[in-house]
Amino acid sequence: MLKKYLEKIKFTGRQIEIMELASQIIDRDGIQELTTKNLAGEIGLSEAALYRHFKSKNEILLGLLDYFMLEMKERIAKITINKGRTPSELLKDIFTSQLKTFAKKPAIVSVIFSEGIFQFNKELMEKVSGMMKMMQTEIDAIVTRGQQEGSFRDFAGPATMSTIIMGSMRLAVMKWKLFGRRSDLVKEGNKVLTGVLKMIEKTNLN
């Protein structure tokens, strides 16, 4: 799956190999252990040879983020195109899909939720910000539809409500990550989303 999307972003075969290994190192040892030295050693290259494919560790991380953004965009588009689903069902479908992806690819969680690596790197920060904006745009549209159709309460605007939804899901993922990924992320995340939906759905006020 990773190779499929990296090829779409026009990486070379060697770059794909390096990025797949980088993902494995992050998953196994944590993002702090991803260094050009460690990566070069595991792939059997000198650091100088590695730099011919990527100029820095940050460039590798940018590539992984490009991959995830493309994969996420295509995956969510397949969900939102289903006009037969209610707004609540679409939110559940999207976040179940996100949670399953995070559970299968925990390295992506380590990259996206490692604020420390973005603090002094504008490119990485902008890439993650773009990813969040893309998701918020999709959630905003669903919330707007729910309010227009009368299935969602209108105590706040779509942007505020989508921030609440995304924030609660982010907290669920962070909790899963901090506690060593021992819980069922999909199950726990859906519990959180169900609680949020109970607060915003009009049908639950009757």
PDB file of C-alpha atoms in Angstrom:
ATOM      1  CA  MET A   1       0.000   0.000   0.000  1.00  0.00           C
ATOM      2  CA  LEU A   2       2.776   2.447   0.923  1.00  0.00           C
ATOM      3  CA  LYS A   3       4.660   1.667  -2.300  1.00  0.00           C
ATOM      4  CA  LYS A   4       1.504   2.206  -4.387  1.00  0.00           C
ATOM      5  CA  TYR A   5       1.052   5.772  -3.159  1.00  0.00           C
ATOM      6  CA  LEU A   6       4.742   6.666  -3.127  1.00  0.00           C
ATOM      7  CA  GLU A   7       4.921   5.720  -6.805  1.00  0.00           C
ATOM      8  CA  LYS A   8       2.044   8.133  -7.509  1.00  0.00           C
ATOM      9  CA  ILE A   9       4.096  10.952  -5.965  1.00  0.00           C
ATOM     10  CA  LYS A  10       6.921  10.096  -8.416  1.00  0.00           C
ATOM     11  CA  PHE A  11       9.579   8.805  -6.029  1.00  0.00           C
ATOM     12  CA  THR A  12      12.322   6.562  -7.357  1.00  0.00           C
ATOM     13  CA  GLY A  13      12.452   2.895  -6.424  1.00  0.00           C
ATOM     14  CA  ARG A  14      15.376   3.526  -4.094  1.00  0.00           C
ATOM     15  CA  GLN A  15      13.613   6.440  -2.422  1.00  0.00           C
ATOM     16  CA  ILE A  16      10.572   4.246  -1.846  1.00  0.00           C
ATOM     17  CA  GLU A  17      12.770   1.584  -0.276  1.00  0.00           C
ATOM     18  CA  ILE A  18      14.343   4.169   2.042  1.00  0.00           C
ATOM     19  CA  MET A  19      10.983   5.606   3.064  1.00  0.00           C
ATOM     20  CA  GLU A  20       9.458   2.193   3.731  1.00  0.00           C
ATOM     21  CA  LEU A  21      12.401   1.379   6.000  1.00  0.00           C
ATOM     22  CA  ALA A  22      12.109   4.769   7.704  1.00  0.00           C
ATOM     23  CA  SER A  23       8.457   3.959   8.424  1.00  0.00           C
ATOM     24  CA  GLN A  24       9.490   0.621   9.947  1.00  0.00           C
ATOM     25  CA  ILE A  25      12.091   2.292  12.183  1.00  0.00           C
ATOM     26  CA  ILE A  26       9.560   4.854  13.413  1.00  0.00           C
ATOM     27  CA  ASP A  27       7.030   2.097  14.135  1.00  0.00           C
ATOM     28  CA  ARG A  28       9.573  -0.101  15.898  1.00  0.00           C
ATOM     29  CA  ASP A  29      11.723   2.387  17.798  1.00  0.00           C
ATOM     30  CA  GLY A  30       9.927   5.747  17.720  1.00  0.00           C
ATOM     31  CA  ILE A  31      10.516   8.825  15.628  1.00  0.00           C
ATOM     32  CA  GLN A  32      13.412   9.978  17.809  1.00  0.00           C
ATOM     33  CA  GLU A  33      15.431   6.980  16.601  1.00  0.00           C
ATOM     34  CA  LEU A  34      15.012   7.866  12.948  1.00  0.00           C
ATOM     35  CA  THR A  35      18.386   9.361  12.069  1.00  0.00           C
ATOM     36  CA  THR A  36      20.237   9.341   8.767  1.00  0.00           C
ATOM     37  CA  LYS A  37      22.974   7.329  10.468  1.00  0.00           C
ATOM     38  CA  ASN A  38      20.595   4.615  11.713  1.00  0.00           C
ATOM     39  CA  LEU A  39      18.693   4.562   8.432  1.00  0.00           C
ATOM     40  CA  ALA A  40      21.839   4.307   6.318  1.00  0.00           C
ATOM     41  CA  GLY A  41      23.127   1.480   8.512  1.00  0.00           C
ATOM     42  CA  GLU A  42      19.935  -0.557   8.223  1.00  0.00           C
ATOM     43  CA  ILE A  43      19.630  -0.128   4.481  1.00  0.00           C
ATOM     44  CA  GLY A  44      23.312  -0.863   3.866  1.00  0.00           C
ATOM     45  CA  LEU A  45      24.347   2.557   2.563  1.00  0.00           C
ATOM     46  CA  SER A  46      26.836   5.142   3.715  1.00  0.00           C
ATOM     47  CA  GLU A  47      25.328   8.409   4.942  1.00  0.00           C
ATOM     48  CA  ALA A  48      26.857  10.120   1.910  1.00  0.00           C
ATOM     49  CA  ALA A  49      25.066   7.653  -0.386  1.00  0.00           C
ATOM     50  CA  LEU A  50      21.791   8.181   1.489  1.00  0.00           C
ATOM     51  CA  TYR A  51      22.078  11.928   0.943  1.00  0.00           C
ATOM     52  CA  ARG A  52      22.064  11.352  -2.795  1.00  0.00           C
ATOM     53  CA  HIS A  53      18.452  10.189  -2.443  1.00  0.00           C
ATOM     54  CA  PHE A  54      17.262  12.518   0.342  1.00  0.00           C
ATOM     55  CA  LYS A  55      18.904  15.705   1.508  1.00  0.00           C
ATOM     56  CA  SER A  56      17.797  15.248   5.111  1.00  0.00           C
ATOM     57  CA  LYS A  57      15.664  13.353   7.596  1.00  0.00           C
ATOM     58  CA  ASN A  58      13.023  16.087   7.213  1.00  0.00           C
ATOM     59  CA  GLU A  59      12.799  15.419   3.479  1.00  0.00           C
ATOM     60  CA  ILE A  60      12.028  11.774   4.251  1.00  0.00           C
ATOM     61  CA  LEU A  61       9.329  12.833   6.712  1.00  0.00           C
ATOM     62  CA  LEU A  62       7.852  15.204   4.133  1.00  0.00           C
ATOM     63  CA  GLY A  63       7.642  12.313   1.704  1.00  0.00           C
ATOM     64  CA  LEU A  64       5.804  10.172   4.242  1.00  0.00           C
ATOM     65  CA  LEU A  65       3.372  13.019   4.886  1.00  0.00           C
ATOM     66  CA  ASP A  66       2.808  13.460   1.142  1.00  0.00           C
ATOM     67  CA  TYR A  67       1.983   9.764   0.939  1.00  0.00           C
ATOM     68  CA  PHE A  68      -0.484   9.883   3.806  1.00  0.00           C
ATOM     69  CA  MET A  69      -2.196  13.021   2.509  1.00  0.00           C
ATOM     70  CA  LEU A  70      -2.754  11.441  -0.908  1.00  0.00           C
ATOM     71  CA  GLU A  71      -3.969   8.184   0.609  1.00  0.00           C
ATOM     72  CA  MET A  72      -6.291  10.021   3.011  1.00  0.00           C
ATOM     73  CA  LYS A  73      -7.715  12.257   0.281  1.00  0.00           C
ATOM     74  CA  GLU A  74      -8.580   9.288  -1.934  1.00  0.00           C
ATOM     75  CA  ARG A  75      -9.985   7.250   0.944  1.00  0.00           C
ATOM     76  CA  ILE A  76     -12.226  10.020   2.273  1.00  0.00           C
ATOM     77  CA  ALA A  77     -13.450  10.921  -1.223  1.00  0.00           C
ATOM     78  CA  LYS A  78     -14.762   7.360  -1.602  1.00  0.00           C
ATOM     79  CA  ILE A  79     -16.723   7.794   1.635  1.00  0.00           C
ATOM     80  CA  THR A  80     -18.183  11.265   1.083  1.00  0.00           C
ATOM     81  CA  ILE A  81     -19.367  10.453  -2.439  1.00  0.00           C
ATOM     82  CA  ASN A  82     -22.024   8.201  -0.892  1.00  0.00           C
ATOM     83  CA  LYS A  83     -24.952  10.629  -0.706  1.00  0.00           C
ATOM     84  CA  GLY A  84     -27.209   7.974   0.751  1.00  0.00           C
ATOM     85  CA  ARG A  85     -25.475   8.168   4.124  1.00  0.00           C
ATOM     86  CA  THR A  86     -26.707  10.570   6.800  1.00  0.00           C
ATOM     87  CA  PRO A  87     -24.303  13.207   8.176  1.00  0.00           C
ATOM     88  CA  SER A  88     -23.839  11.178  11.367  1.00  0.00           C
ATOM     89  CA  GLU A  89     -23.128   8.023   9.375  1.00  0.00           C
ATOM     90  CA  LEU A  90     -20.601   9.861   7.197  1.00  0.00           C
ATOM     91  CA  LEU A  91     -18.749  11.139  10.267  1.00  0.00           C
ATOM     92  CA  LYS A  92     -18.662   7.622  11.685  1.00  0.00           C
ATOM     93  CA  ASP A  93     -17.451   6.227   8.351  1.00  0.00           C
ATOM     94  CA  ILE A  94     -14.678   8.815   8.025  1.00  0.00           C
ATOM     95  CA  PHE A  95     -13.362   8.488  11.546  1.00  0.00           C
ATOM     96  CA  THR A  96     -13.599   4.700  11.578  1.00  0.00           C
ATOM     97  CA  SER A  97     -11.548   4.742   8.388  1.00  0.00           C
ATOM     98  CA  GLN A  98      -9.009   7.131   9.945  1.00  0.00           C
ATOM     99  CA  LEU A  99      -8.743   5.114  13.135  1.00  0.00           C
ATOM    100  CA  LYS A 100      -8.263   1.848  11.247  1.00  0.00           C
ATOM    101  CA  THR A 101      -5.521   3.457   9.164  1.00  0.00           C
ATOM    102  CA  PHE A 102      -3.765   4.777  12.271  1.00  0.00           C
ATOM    103  CA  ALA A 103      -3.993   1.365  13.938  1.00  0.00           C
ATOM    104  CA  LYS A 104      -2.481  -0.341  10.869  1.00  0.00           C
ATOM    105  CA  LYS A 105       0.164   2.354  10.289  1.00  0.00           C
ATOM    106  CA  PRO A 106       1.213   3.636  13.738  1.00  0.00           C
ATOM    107  CA  ALA A 107       4.339   5.184  12.202  1.00  0.00           C
ATOM    108  CA  ILE A 108       2.092   7.793  10.586  1.00  0.00           C
ATOM    109  CA  VAL A 109       0.678   8.654  14.030  1.00  0.00           C
ATOM    110  CA  SER A 110       4.218   9.151  15.315  1.00  0.00           C
ATOM    111  CA  VAL A 111       4.956  11.562  12.470  1.00  0.00           C
ATOM    112  CA  ILE A 112       1.700  13.548  12.519  1.00  0.00           C
ATOM    113  CA  PHE A 113       1.466  13.834  16.308  1.00  0.00           C
ATOM    114  CA  SER A 114       5.128  14.638  17.031  1.00  0.00           C
ATOM    115  CA  GLU A 115       4.799  18.392  17.463  1.00  0.00           C
ATOM    116  CA  GLY A 116       8.413  18.671  18.600  1.00  0.00           C
ATOM    117  CA  ILE A 117       9.801  17.883  15.149  1.00  0.00           C
ATOM    118  CA  PHE A 118       7.644  20.603  13.565  1.00  0.00           C
ATOM    119  CA  GLN A 119       8.497  23.368  16.000  1.00  0.00           C
ATOM    120  CA  PHE A 120      11.553  24.497  14.077  1.00  0.00           C
ATOM    121  CA  ASN A 121      10.663  23.259  10.605  1.00  0.00           C
ATOM    122  CA  LYS A 122       8.229  25.367   8.607  1.00  0.00           C
ATOM    123  CA  GLU A 123       7.812  22.840   5.781  1.00  0.00           C
ATOM    124  CA  LEU A 124       6.788  20.007   8.089  1.00  0.00           C
ATOM    125  CA  MET A 125       4.476  22.304  10.033  1.00  0.00           C
ATOM    126  CA  GLU A 126       2.796  23.525   6.842  1.00  0.00           C
ATOM    127  CA  LYS A 127       2.396  19.977   5.550  1.00  0.00           C
ATOM    128  CA  VAL A 128       0.638  18.804   8.710  1.00  0.00           C
ATOM    129  CA  SER A 129      -1.439  22.008   8.797  1.00  0.00           C
ATOM    130  CA  GLY A 130      -2.526  21.350   5.217  1.00  0.00           C
ATOM    131  CA  MET A 131      -3.555  17.831   6.156  1.00  0.00           C
ATOM    132  CA  MET A 132      -5.626  19.118   9.072  1.00  0.00           C
ATOM    133  CA  LYS A 133      -7.264  21.793   6.901  1.00  0.00           C
ATOM    134  CA  MET A 134      -8.195  19.180   4.314  1.00  0.00           C
ATOM    135  CA  MET A 135      -9.890  17.055   6.976  1.00  0.00           C
ATOM    136  CA  GLN A 136     -11.612  20.071   8.532  1.00  0.00           C
ATOM    137  CA  THR A 137     -13.013  21.106   5.148  1.00  0.00           C
ATOM    138  CA  GLU A 138     -14.628  17.672   4.767  1.00  0.00           C
ATOM    139  CA  ILE A 139     -16.034  17.696   8.308  1.00  0.00           C
ATOM    140  CA  ASP A 140     -17.281  21.280   7.923  1.00  0.00           C
ATOM    141  CA  ALA A 141     -19.243  20.264   4.824  1.00  0.00           C
ATOM    142  CA  ILE A 142     -20.855  17.320   6.614  1.00  0.00           C
ATOM    143  CA  VAL A 143     -21.762  19.403   9.683  1.00  0.00           C
ATOM    144  CA  THR A 144     -23.169  22.145   7.435  1.00  0.00           C
ATOM    145  CA  ARG A 145     -25.355  19.584   5.685  1.00  0.00           C
ATOM    146  CA  GLY A 146     -26.499  18.166   9.032  1.00  0.00           C
ATOM    147  CA  GLN A 147     -27.501  21.600  10.278  1.00  0.00           C
ATOM    148  CA  GLN A 148     -29.264  22.496   7.032  1.00  0.00           C
ATOM    149  CA  GLU A 149     -31.219  19.234   7.074  1.00  0.00           C
ATOM    150  CA  GLY A 150     -32.097  19.693  10.743  1.00  0.00           C
ATOM    151  CA  SER A 151     -30.346  16.570  12.043  1.00  0.00           C
ATOM    152  CA  PHE A 152     -27.621  18.541  13.883  1.00  0.00           C
ATOM    153  CA  ARG A 153     -28.112  21.264  16.453  1.00  0.00           C
ATOM    154  CA  ASP A 154     -26.950  24.767  15.570  1.00  0.00           C
ATOM    155  CA  PHE A 155     -25.575  25.938  18.930  1.00  0.00           C
ATOM    156  CA  ALA A 156     -22.310  26.674  17.097  1.00  0.00           C
ATOM    157  CA  GLY A 157     -21.138  27.142  13.527  1.00  0.00           C
ATOM    158  CA  PRO A 158     -19.771  24.279  11.399  1.00  0.00           C
ATOM    159  CA  ALA A 159     -16.137  25.347  11.896  1.00  0.00           C
ATOM    160  CA  THR A 160     -16.482  25.299  15.693  1.00  0.00           C
ATOM    161  CA  MET A 161     -18.325  21.997  15.725  1.00  0.00           C
ATOM    162  CA  SER A 162     -15.824  20.334  13.396  1.00  0.00           C
ATOM    163  CA  THR A 163     -13.004  21.560  15.647  1.00  0.00           C
ATOM    164  CA  ILE A 164     -14.727  19.938  18.631  1.00  0.00           C
ATOM    165  CA  ILE A 165     -15.152  16.663  16.723  1.00  0.00           C
ATOM    166  CA  MET A 166     -11.587  16.602  15.411  1.00  0.00           C
ATOM    167  CA  GLY A 167     -10.163  17.629  18.787  1.00  0.00           C
ATOM    168  CA  SER A 168     -11.936  14.799  20.595  1.00  0.00           C
ATOM    169  CA  MET A 169     -10.681  12.268  18.050  1.00  0.00           C
ATOM    170  CA  ARG A 170      -7.153  13.644  18.284  1.00  0.00           C
ATOM    171  CA  LEU A 171      -7.280  13.186  22.058  1.00  0.00           C
ATOM    172  CA  ALA A 172      -8.375   9.562  21.609  1.00  0.00           C
ATOM    173  CA  VAL A 173      -5.449   8.884  19.261  1.00  0.00           C
ATOM    174  CA  MET A 174      -2.958  10.622  21.570  1.00  0.00           C
ATOM    175  CA  LYS A 175      -4.204   8.575  24.535  1.00  0.00           C
ATOM    176  CA  TRP A 176      -3.780   5.372  22.515  1.00  0.00           C
ATOM    177  CA  LYS A 177      -0.259   6.395  21.509  1.00  0.00           C
ATOM    178  CA  LEU A 178       0.852   7.499  24.985  1.00  0.00           C
ATOM    179  CA  PHE A 179      -0.385   4.276  26.598  1.00  0.00           C
ATOM    180  CA  GLY A 180       1.638   2.087  24.271  1.00  0.00           C
ATOM    181  CA  ARG A 181      -1.108   1.266  21.744  1.00  0.00           C
ATOM    182  CA  ARG A 182      -2.473  -1.416  24.075  1.00  0.00           C
ATOM    183  CA  SER A 183      -6.145  -0.547  23.644  1.00  0.00           C
ATOM    184  CA  ASP A 184      -8.435  -1.017  20.641  1.00  0.00           C
ATOM    185  CA  LEU A 185      -8.117   2.376  18.928  1.00  0.00           C
ATOM    186  CA  VAL A 186     -11.087   1.880  16.617  1.00  0.00           C
ATOM    187  CA  LYS A 187     -13.382   0.812  19.454  1.00  0.00           C
ATOM    188  CA  GLU A 188     -12.287   3.560  21.853  1.00  0.00           C
ATOM    189  CA  GLY A 189     -12.307   6.249  19.188  1.00  0.00           C
ATOM    190  CA  ASN A 190     -15.831   5.323  18.135  1.00  0.00           C
ATOM    191  CA  LYS A 191     -16.979   5.564  21.743  1.00  0.00           C
ATOM    192  CA  VAL A 192     -15.690   9.133  21.848  1.00  0.00           C
ATOM    193  CA  LEU A 193     -17.348  10.030  18.538  1.00  0.00           C
ATOM    194  CA  THR A 194     -20.642   8.476  19.650  1.00  0.00           C
ATOM    195  CA  GLY A 195     -20.552  10.681  22.744  1.00  0.00           C
ATOM    196  CA  VAL A 196     -19.927  13.797  20.659  1.00  0.00           C
ATOM    197  CA  LEU A 197     -22.722  12.898  18.244  1.00  0.00           C
ATOM    198  CA  LYS A 198     -25.162  12.509  21.143  1.00  0.00           C
ATOM    199  CA  MET A 199     -24.455  16.130  22.015  1.00  0.00           C
ATOM    200  CA  ILE A 200     -24.940  17.525  18.511  1.00  0.00           C
ATOM    201  CA  GLU A 201     -27.757  15.379  17.092  1.00  0.00           C
ATOM    202  CA  LYS A 202     -31.206  16.917  17.464  1.00  0.00           C
ATOM    203  CA  THR A 203     -32.909  13.516  17.717  1.00  0.00           C
ATOM    204  CA  ASN A 204     -31.297  12.983  21.115  1.00  0.00           C
ATOM    205  CA  LEU A 205     -33.072  16.015  22.609  1.00  0.00           C
ATOM    206  CA  ASN A 206     -36.532  14.483  22.405  1.00  0.00           C
TER     207      ASN A 206
END
